[in-house]
PDB file of C-alpha atoms in Angstrom:
ATOM      1  CA  SER A 283     -71.557  73.061  60.207  1.00 35.00           C
ATOM      2  CA  GLN A 284     -68.564  71.465  58.722  1.00 41.00           C
ATOM      3  CA  GLN A 285     -67.783  67.866  58.964  1.00 52.00           C
ATOM      4  CA  GLY A 286     -64.254  68.369  59.385  1.00 65.00           C
ATOM      5  CA  GLU A 287     -62.585  69.983  62.171  1.00 78.00           C
ATOM      6  CA  GLU A 288     -58.791  70.658  62.009  1.00 83.00           C
ATOM      7  CA  ASP A 289     -56.254  71.143  64.819  1.00 85.00           C
ATOM      8  CA  PRO A 290     -54.317  73.438  65.458  1.00 91.00           C
ATOM      9  CA  GLN A 291     -56.060  76.342  64.197  1.00 91.00           C
ATOM     10  CA  ALA A 292     -52.820  77.793  63.866  1.00 94.00           C
ATOM     11  CA  LEU A 293     -49.387  76.940  64.038  1.00 95.00           C
ATOM     12  CA  SER A 294     -46.013  78.691  63.570  1.00 96.00           C
ATOM     13  CA  ILE A 295     -42.680  76.988  63.149  1.00 96.00           C
ATOM     14  CA  GLN A 296     -39.296  77.902  62.012  1.00 97.00           C
ATOM     15  CA  GLU A 297     -37.690  76.910  58.613  1.00 97.00           C
ATOM     16  CA  GLY A 298     -36.378  73.454  58.368  1.00 97.00           C
ATOM     17  CA  GLU A 299     -38.963  72.076  61.107  1.00 97.00           C
ATOM     18  CA  ASN A 300     -41.698  69.592  60.477  1.00 97.00           C
ATOM     19  CA  ALA A 301     -45.160  70.640  60.848  1.00 97.00           C
ATOM     20  CA  THR A 302     -48.207  68.181  61.725  1.00 96.00           C
ATOM     21  CA  MET A 303     -51.775  69.029  61.150  1.00 96.00           C
ATOM     22  CA  ASN A 304     -54.658  66.930  61.927  1.00 96.00           C
ATOM     23  CA  CYS A 305     -58.212  66.446  60.937  1.00 94.00           C
ATOM     24  CA  SER A 306     -61.353  65.092  62.112  1.00 94.00           C
ATOM     25  CA  TYR A 307     -64.506  63.923  60.452  1.00 91.00           C
ATOM     26  CA  LYS A 308     -67.965  62.450  61.225  1.00 89.00           C
ATOM     27  CA  THR A 309     -69.283  60.239  58.682  1.00 87.00           C
ATOM     28  CA  SER A 310     -67.998  57.616  56.442  1.00 88.00           C
ATOM     29  CA  ILE A 311     -65.687  58.632  53.550  1.00 89.00           C
ATOM     30  CA  ASN A 312     -64.457  57.256  50.273  1.00 88.00           C
ATOM     31  CA  ASN A 313     -61.537  59.486  50.575  1.00 90.00           C
ATOM     32  CA  LEU A 314     -60.151  62.487  51.928  1.00 93.00           C
ATOM     33  CA  GLN A 315     -58.275  65.175  50.428  1.00 94.00           C
ATOM     34  CA  TRP A 316     -55.722  68.075  51.495  1.00 95.00           C
ATOM     35  CA  TYR A 317     -55.552  71.240  50.108  1.00 95.00           C
ATOM     36  CA  ARG A 318     -53.470  74.405  50.543  1.00 97.00           C
ATOM     37  CA  GLN A 319     -54.664  78.128  50.111  1.00 96.00           C
ATOM     38  CA  ASN A 320     -52.509  81.084  49.930  1.00 93.00           C
ATOM     39  CA  SER A 321     -53.891  84.114  51.599  1.00 85.00           C
ATOM     40  CA  GLY A 322     -57.165  85.153  50.027  1.00 76.00           C
ATOM     41  CA  ARG A 323     -56.582  83.012  46.704  1.00 83.00           C
ATOM     42  CA  GLY A 324     -57.872  79.756  45.415  1.00 88.00           C
ATOM     43  CA  LEU A 325     -57.324  76.204  46.571  1.00 92.00           C
ATOM     44  CA  VAL A 326     -54.370  74.029  45.382  1.00 94.00           C
ATOM     45  CA  HIS A 327     -55.061  70.169  45.808  1.00 93.00           C
ATOM     46  CA  LEU A 328     -52.238  68.360  47.399  1.00 96.00           C
ATOM     47  CA  ILE A 329     -52.848  65.121  47.974  1.00 95.00           C
ATOM     48  CA  LEU A 330     -55.720  62.275  48.172  1.00 93.00           C
ATOM     49  CA  ILE A 331     -56.090  59.315  50.290  1.00 95.00           C
ATOM     50  CA  ARG A 332     -58.520  56.726  49.464  1.00 93.00           C
ATOM     51  CA  SER A 333     -60.215  54.736  52.712  1.00 93.00           C
ATOM     52  CA  ASN A 334     -58.597  51.770  52.201  1.00 94.00           C
ATOM     53  CA  GLU A 335     -55.226  53.480  52.466  1.00 96.00           C
ATOM     54  CA  ARG A 336     -53.588  54.202  55.684  1.00 97.00           C
ATOM     55  CA  GLU A 337     -50.669  56.318  54.505  1.00 98.00           C
ATOM     56  CA  LYS A 338     -49.380  58.380  51.485  1.00 97.00           C
ATOM     57  CA  HIS A 339     -46.357  60.298  50.503  1.00 97.00           C
ATOM     58  CA  SER A 340     -45.906  63.133  48.033  1.00 96.00           C
ATOM     59  CA  GLY A 341     -42.483  64.800  48.009  1.00 97.00           C
ATOM     60  CA  ARG A 342     -42.331  66.395  51.425  1.00 97.00           C
ATOM     61  CA  LEU A 343     -45.871  65.481  52.283  1.00 98.00           C
ATOM     62  CA  ARG A 344     -47.127  62.499  54.288  1.00 98.00           C
ATOM     63  CA  VAL A 345     -50.657  61.864  55.131  1.00 98.00           C
ATOM     64  CA  THR A 346     -51.992  59.350  57.276  1.00 98.00           C
ATOM     65  CA  LEU A 347     -55.626  58.049  57.773  1.00 97.00           C
ATOM     66  CA  ASP A 348     -57.237  56.117  60.293  1.00 97.00           C
ATOM     67  CA  THR A 349     -61.087  55.215  59.398  1.00 95.00           C
ATOM     68  CA  SER A 350     -61.401  53.894  62.995  1.00 95.00           C
ATOM     69  CA  LYS A 351     -60.986  57.078  64.509  1.00 95.00           C
ATOM     70  CA  LYS A 352     -62.099  59.245  61.521  1.00 94.00           C
ATOM     71  CA  SER A 353     -58.940  61.417  61.650  1.00 95.00           C
ATOM     72  CA  SER A 354     -56.405  62.152  59.146  1.00 96.00           C
ATOM     73  CA  SER A 355     -52.946  63.900  59.536  1.00 97.00           C
ATOM     74  CA  LEU A 356     -50.666  65.946  57.038  1.00 97.00           C
ATOM     75  CA  LEU A 357     -47.113  66.180  58.071  1.00 98.00           C
ATOM     76  CA  ILE A 358     -44.946  68.651  56.108  1.00 98.00           C
ATOM     77  CA  THR A 359     -41.226  67.725  56.579  1.00 98.00           C
ATOM     78  CA  ALA A 360     -38.465  70.521  56.288  1.00 98.00           C
ATOM     79  CA  SER A 361     -40.660  73.248  55.844  1.00 97.00           C
ATOM     80  CA  ARG A 362     -40.055  76.377  54.088  1.00 97.00           C
ATOM     81  CA  ALA A 363     -41.065  79.889  54.190  1.00 96.00           C
ATOM     82  CA  ALA A 364     -43.244  79.119  51.090  1.00 95.00           C
ATOM     83  CA  ASP A 365     -45.271  76.731  52.939  1.00 97.00           C
ATOM     84  CA  THR A 366     -46.730  79.651  54.820  1.00 97.00           C
ATOM     85  CA  ALA A 367     -50.416  79.083  54.131  1.00 97.00           C
ATOM     86  CA  SER A 368     -53.688  77.645  55.362  1.00 96.00           C
ATOM     87  CA  TYR A 369     -54.175  73.872  54.974  1.00 96.00           C
ATOM     88  CA  PHE A 370     -57.605  72.210  54.669  1.00 95.00           C
ATOM     89  CA  CYS A 371     -59.101  68.538  54.673  1.00 95.00           C
ATOM     90  CA  ALA A 372     -61.921  67.739  52.683  1.00 93.00           C
ATOM     91  CA  THR A 373     -64.136  64.789  52.513  1.00 92.00           C
ATOM     92  CA  ASP A 374     -66.836  63.054  50.385  1.00 85.00           C
ATOM     93  CA  GLY A 375     -69.014  62.100  53.374  1.00 76.00           C
ATOM     94  CA  GLU A 376     -72.243  60.396  53.380  1.00 68.00           C
ATOM     95  CA  ASP A 377     -73.692  63.542  54.417  1.00 68.00           C
ATOM     96  CA  THR A 378     -73.575  64.866  50.954  1.00 68.00           C
ATOM     97  CA  GLY A 379     -74.385  61.511  49.193  1.00 67.00           C
ATOM     98  CA  ARG A 380     -70.512  61.581  48.348  1.00 66.00           C
ATOM     99  CA  ARG A 381     -71.403  64.293  45.641  1.00 71.00           C
ATOM    100  CA  ALA A 382     -69.864  67.265  47.275  1.00 81.00           C
ATOM    101  CA  LEU A 383     -66.653  68.032  49.012  1.00 87.00           C
ATOM    102  CA  THR A 384     -66.852  69.006  52.924  1.00 89.00           C
ATOM    103  CA  PHE A 385     -63.905  71.266  54.075  1.00 91.00           C
ATOM    104  CA  GLY A 386     -62.397  71.389  57.468  1.00 91.00           C
ATOM    105  CA  SER A 387     -61.904  74.590  59.320  1.00 91.00           C
ATOM    106  CA  GLY A 388     -58.408  74.946  58.173  1.00 93.00           C
ATOM    107  CA  THR A 389     -54.836  75.111  59.688  1.00 95.00           C
ATOM    108  CA  ARG A 390     -53.083  78.382  59.435  1.00 95.00           C
ATOM    109  CA  LEU A 391     -49.343  77.713  59.226  1.00 97.00           C
ATOM    110  CA  GLN A 392     -46.679  80.230  59.391  1.00 97.00           C
ATOM    111  CA  VAL A 393     -43.133  79.357  58.829  1.00 97.00           C
ATOM    112  CA  GLN A 394     -40.287  81.605  59.956  1.00 95.00           C
ATOM    113  CA  PRO A 395     -37.603  82.211  57.865  1.00 91.00           C
TER     114      PRO A 395
ATOM    115  CA  LYS B1003     -53.679  74.183  29.948  1.00 69.00           C
ATOM    116  CA  ALA B1004     -55.045  77.166  31.091  1.00 82.00           C
ATOM    117  CA  GLY B1005     -56.455  77.034  34.812  1.00 93.00           C
ATOM    118  CA  VAL B1006     -59.665  77.880  36.159  1.00 96.00           C
ATOM    119  CA  THR B1007     -60.556  81.335  35.508  1.00 97.00           C
ATOM    120  CA  GLN B1008     -63.016  83.454  37.420  1.00 97.00           C
ATOM    121  CA  THR B1009     -64.434  87.026  36.788  1.00 97.00           C
ATOM    122  CA  PRO B1010     -64.470  89.550  38.089  1.00 97.00           C
ATOM    123  CA  ARG B1011     -61.908  89.270  40.789  1.00 96.00           C
ATOM    124  CA  TYR B1012     -63.696  91.709  43.113  1.00 97.00           C
ATOM    125  CA  LEU B1013     -66.919  93.231  43.207  1.00 97.00           C
ATOM    126  CA  ILE B1014     -68.763  95.602  45.391  1.00 98.00           C
ATOM    127  CA  LYS B1015     -72.499  95.932  45.676  1.00 97.00           C
ATOM    128  CA  THR B1016     -75.068  97.093  47.972  1.00 98.00           C
ATOM    129  CA  ARG B1017     -77.746  95.386  49.757  1.00 98.00           C
ATOM    130  CA  GLY B1018     -80.914  94.345  47.521  1.00 98.00           C
ATOM    131  CA  GLN B1019     -78.735  94.185  44.396  1.00 98.00           C
ATOM    132  CA  GLN B1020     -78.066  91.010  42.542  1.00 98.00           C
ATOM    133  CA  VAL B1021     -74.856  89.801  41.119  1.00 98.00           C
ATOM    134  CA  THR B1022     -73.620  87.343  38.320  1.00 98.00           C
ATOM    135  CA  LEU B1023     -70.035  85.544  38.655  1.00 98.00           C
ATOM    136  CA  SER B1024     -68.510  83.829  35.997  1.00 98.00           C
ATOM    137  CA  CYS B1025     -66.070  80.600  35.846  1.00 98.00           C
ATOM    138  CA  SER B1026     -64.375  79.117  33.056  1.00 98.00           C
ATOM    139  CA  PRO B1027     -63.259  75.607  33.972  1.00 96.00           C
ATOM    140  CA  ILE B1028     -59.907  73.897  32.581  1.00 95.00           C
ATOM    141  CA  SER B1029     -60.420  72.680  29.079  1.00 94.00           C
ATOM    142  CA  GLY B1030     -62.139  69.347  29.086  1.00 92.00           C
ATOM    143  CA  HIS B1031     -63.336  69.315  32.866  1.00 93.00           C
ATOM    144  CA  ARG B1032     -67.230  69.043  32.499  1.00 92.00           C
ATOM    145  CA  SER B1033     -67.871  69.389  36.442  1.00 92.00           C
ATOM    146  CA  VAL B1034     -68.286  72.737  37.993  1.00 95.00           C
ATOM    147  CA  SER B1035     -68.507  73.413  41.652  1.00 94.00           C
ATOM    148  CA  TRP B1036     -69.246  76.563  43.609  1.00 96.00           C
ATOM    149  CA  TYR B1037     -67.957  77.313  47.191  1.00 95.00           C
ATOM    150  CA  GLN B1038     -68.590  80.154  49.531  1.00 97.00           C
ATOM    151  CA  GLN B1039     -65.674  80.852  51.812  1.00 95.00           C
ATOM    152  CA  THR B1040     -66.307  83.210  54.858  1.00 94.00           C
ATOM    153  CA  PRO B1041     -64.290  83.761  58.066  1.00 90.00           C
ATOM    154  CA  GLY B1042     -67.011  82.598  60.321  1.00 88.00           C
ATOM    155  CA  GLN B1043     -68.395  79.605  58.237  1.00 90.00           C
ATOM    156  CA  GLY B1044     -65.136  78.585  56.512  1.00 91.00           C
ATOM    157  CA  LEU B1045     -65.708  76.943  52.888  1.00 93.00           C
ATOM    158  CA  GLN B1046     -69.196  75.723  52.099  1.00 93.00           C
ATOM    159  CA  PHE B1047     -70.514  73.924  49.213  1.00 92.00           C
ATOM    160  CA  LEU B1048     -73.122  75.880  47.228  1.00 95.00           C
ATOM    161  CA  PHE B1049     -73.941  73.574  44.007  1.00 92.00           C
ATOM    162  CA  GLU B1050     -72.438  71.568  41.286  1.00 92.00           C
ATOM    163  CA  TYR B1051     -73.011  71.163  37.670  1.00 94.00           C
ATOM    164  CA  PHE B1052     -72.290  68.633  35.207  1.00 92.00           C
ATOM    165  CA  SER B1053     -73.000  68.722  31.466  1.00 91.00           C
ATOM    166  CA  GLU B1054     -75.414  71.565  31.804  1.00 94.00           C
ATOM    167  CA  THR B1055     -77.115  69.898  34.774  1.00 94.00           C
ATOM    168  CA  GLN B1056     -77.289  70.733  38.740  1.00 93.00           C
ATOM    169  CA  ARG B1057     -76.153  67.571  39.850  1.00 89.00           C
ATOM    170  CA  ASN B1058     -75.859  68.540  43.748  1.00 88.00           C
ATOM    171  CA  LYS B1059     -76.861  71.639  46.047  1.00 90.00           C
ATOM    172  CA  GLY B1060     -75.852  72.518  49.330  1.00 91.00           C
ATOM    173  CA  ASN B1061     -77.795  74.395  51.911  1.00 91.00           C
ATOM    174  CA  PHE B1062     -78.140  77.810  50.826  1.00 95.00           C
ATOM    175  CA  PRO B1063     -81.326  79.807  50.160  1.00 96.00           C
ATOM    176  CA  GLY B1064     -83.092  80.101  46.576  1.00 96.00           C
ATOM    177  CA  ARG B1065     -81.493  83.669  46.145  1.00 97.00           C
ATOM    178  CA  PHE B1066     -78.404  81.429  45.202  1.00 98.00           C
ATOM    179  CA  SER B1067     -78.685  80.112  41.712  1.00 97.00           C
ATOM    180  CA  GLY B1068     -76.413  78.908  39.061  1.00 97.00           C
ATOM    181  CA  ARG B1069     -76.091  77.571  35.483  1.00 97.00           C
ATOM    182  CA  GLN B1070     -73.782  75.809  33.046  1.00 97.00           C
ATOM    183  CA  PHE B1071     -73.547  76.479  29.423  1.00 97.00           C
ATOM    184  CA  SER B1072     -72.666  73.793  26.776  1.00 95.00           C
ATOM    185  CA  ASN B1073     -68.915  74.954  26.693  1.00 94.00           C
ATOM    186  CA  SER B1074     -69.008  74.059  30.502  1.00 94.00           C
ATOM    187  CA  ARG B1075     -68.601  77.545  31.604  1.00 97.00           C
ATOM    188  CA  SER B1076     -70.504  78.313  34.591  1.00 98.00           C
ATOM    189  CA  GLU B1077     -72.239  81.252  36.241  1.00 98.00           C
ATOM    190  CA  MET B1078     -73.870  81.735  39.498  1.00 98.00           C
ATOM    191  CA  ASN B1079     -76.361  84.434  40.648  1.00 98.00           C
ATOM    192  CA  VAL B1080     -77.285  85.981  43.896  1.00 98.00           C
ATOM    193  CA  SER B1081     -80.240  87.946  44.060  1.00 96.00           C
ATOM    194  CA  THR B1082     -81.446  90.528  46.941  1.00 97.00           C
ATOM    195  CA  LEU B1083     -77.919  90.429  48.430  1.00 98.00           C
ATOM    196  CA  GLU B1084     -77.530  90.644  51.864  1.00 97.00           C
ATOM    197  CA  LEU B1085     -74.725  91.908  54.173  1.00 97.00           C
ATOM    198  CA  GLY B1086     -73.614  88.279  55.050  1.00 96.00           C
ATOM    199  CA  ASP B1087     -73.369  87.460  51.339  1.00 97.00           C
ATOM    200  CA  SER B1088     -70.091  89.107  51.492  1.00 98.00           C
ATOM    201  CA  ALA B1089     -67.117  86.348  51.020  1.00 97.00           C
ATOM    202  CA  LEU B1090     -64.856  84.774  48.714  1.00 96.00           C
ATOM    203  CA  TYR B1091     -66.622  82.679  46.135  1.00 97.00           C
ATOM    204  CA  LEU B1092     -64.682  79.945  44.506  1.00 96.00           C
ATOM    205  CA  CYS B1093     -65.251  77.722  41.498  1.00 96.00           C
ATOM    206  CA  ALA B1094     -63.535  74.519  41.037  1.00 94.00           C
ATOM    207  CA  SER B1095     -63.584  71.959  37.993  1.00 94.00           C
ATOM    208  CA  SER B1096     -62.991  68.503  37.685  1.00 91.00           C
ATOM    209  CA  LEU B1097     -63.131  65.842  34.961  1.00 86.00           C
ATOM    210  CA  GLY B1098     -66.391  64.310  36.545  1.00 75.00           C
ATOM    211  CA  THR B1099     -65.912  63.440  40.408  1.00 73.00           C
ATOM    212  CA  ILE B1100     -65.079  65.291  43.228  1.00 70.00           C
ATOM    213  CA  ASN B1101     -61.615  64.063  43.406  1.00 76.00           C
ATOM    214  CA  GLU B1102     -59.097  66.577  42.787  1.00 84.00           C
ATOM    215  CA  GLN B1103     -60.629  69.647  42.011  1.00 88.00           C
ATOM    216  CA  PHE B1104     -58.810  72.474  40.600  1.00 92.00           C
ATOM    217  CA  PHE B1105     -59.916  75.991  42.070  1.00 93.00           C
ATOM    218  CA  GLY B1106     -59.828  79.254  40.371  1.00 95.00           C
ATOM    219  CA  PRO B1107     -58.563  82.396  42.268  1.00 95.00           C
ATOM    220  CA  GLY B1108     -61.937  83.368  43.443  1.00 96.00           C
ATOM    221  CA  THR B1109     -64.113  86.441  43.150  1.00 97.00           C
ATOM    222  CA  ARG B1110     -64.113  88.659  46.375  1.00 97.00           C
ATOM    223  CA  LEU B1111     -67.666  90.121  46.941  1.00 98.00           C
ATOM    224  CA  THR B1112     -68.106  92.932  49.494  1.00 98.00           C
ATOM    225  CA  VAL B1113     -71.950  93.904  49.947  1.00 98.00           C
ATOM    226  CA  LEU B1114     -72.443  97.226  51.651  1.00 97.00           C
TER     227      LEU B1114
END
């Protein structure tokens, strides 16, 4: 079973709108990462947030982390059709001795032009 | 720098056969991890190699094995293939930790 659960499973929005995806996890972590995957291809690292950070920005991406609730959110602002992809959170939890990434189930984002 | 490369990109095998997949990490990266991605189970960690040693292993049967060579290239082998082994197999490399892994395009394995 996966540590991370993401919600929603699928999201469809119009270009220019903001997209918010949420991730929950079960064990304590050192950091949480977000990755993007275009259909059937490899994953691309987007951003890493450490357990002692609450918010991080990178371009149009904003990530928040709430360790008390064991949850994180990824906000993509002013979305573009090219943002259409699946987004995964990944954690280095205690369950793997912090030696492997445990991925969430992913959110499929569709941005309509 | 060239990215992570995986060969072959597509593979079709039949039940009972074995398969070997190859991964070349980014130059200078010593850690290589393998993941299996299926619609039902999502992304699952298989194993990680660092400096030719398996450093960590996921919950997969012994039919799944791997190795890493002195140039950091890695191979994974699946013996006695089952239908459920059909998946996208992803390789990722990093400098030495599991932070910011760089993924290859994957090998799509279909078992008939």
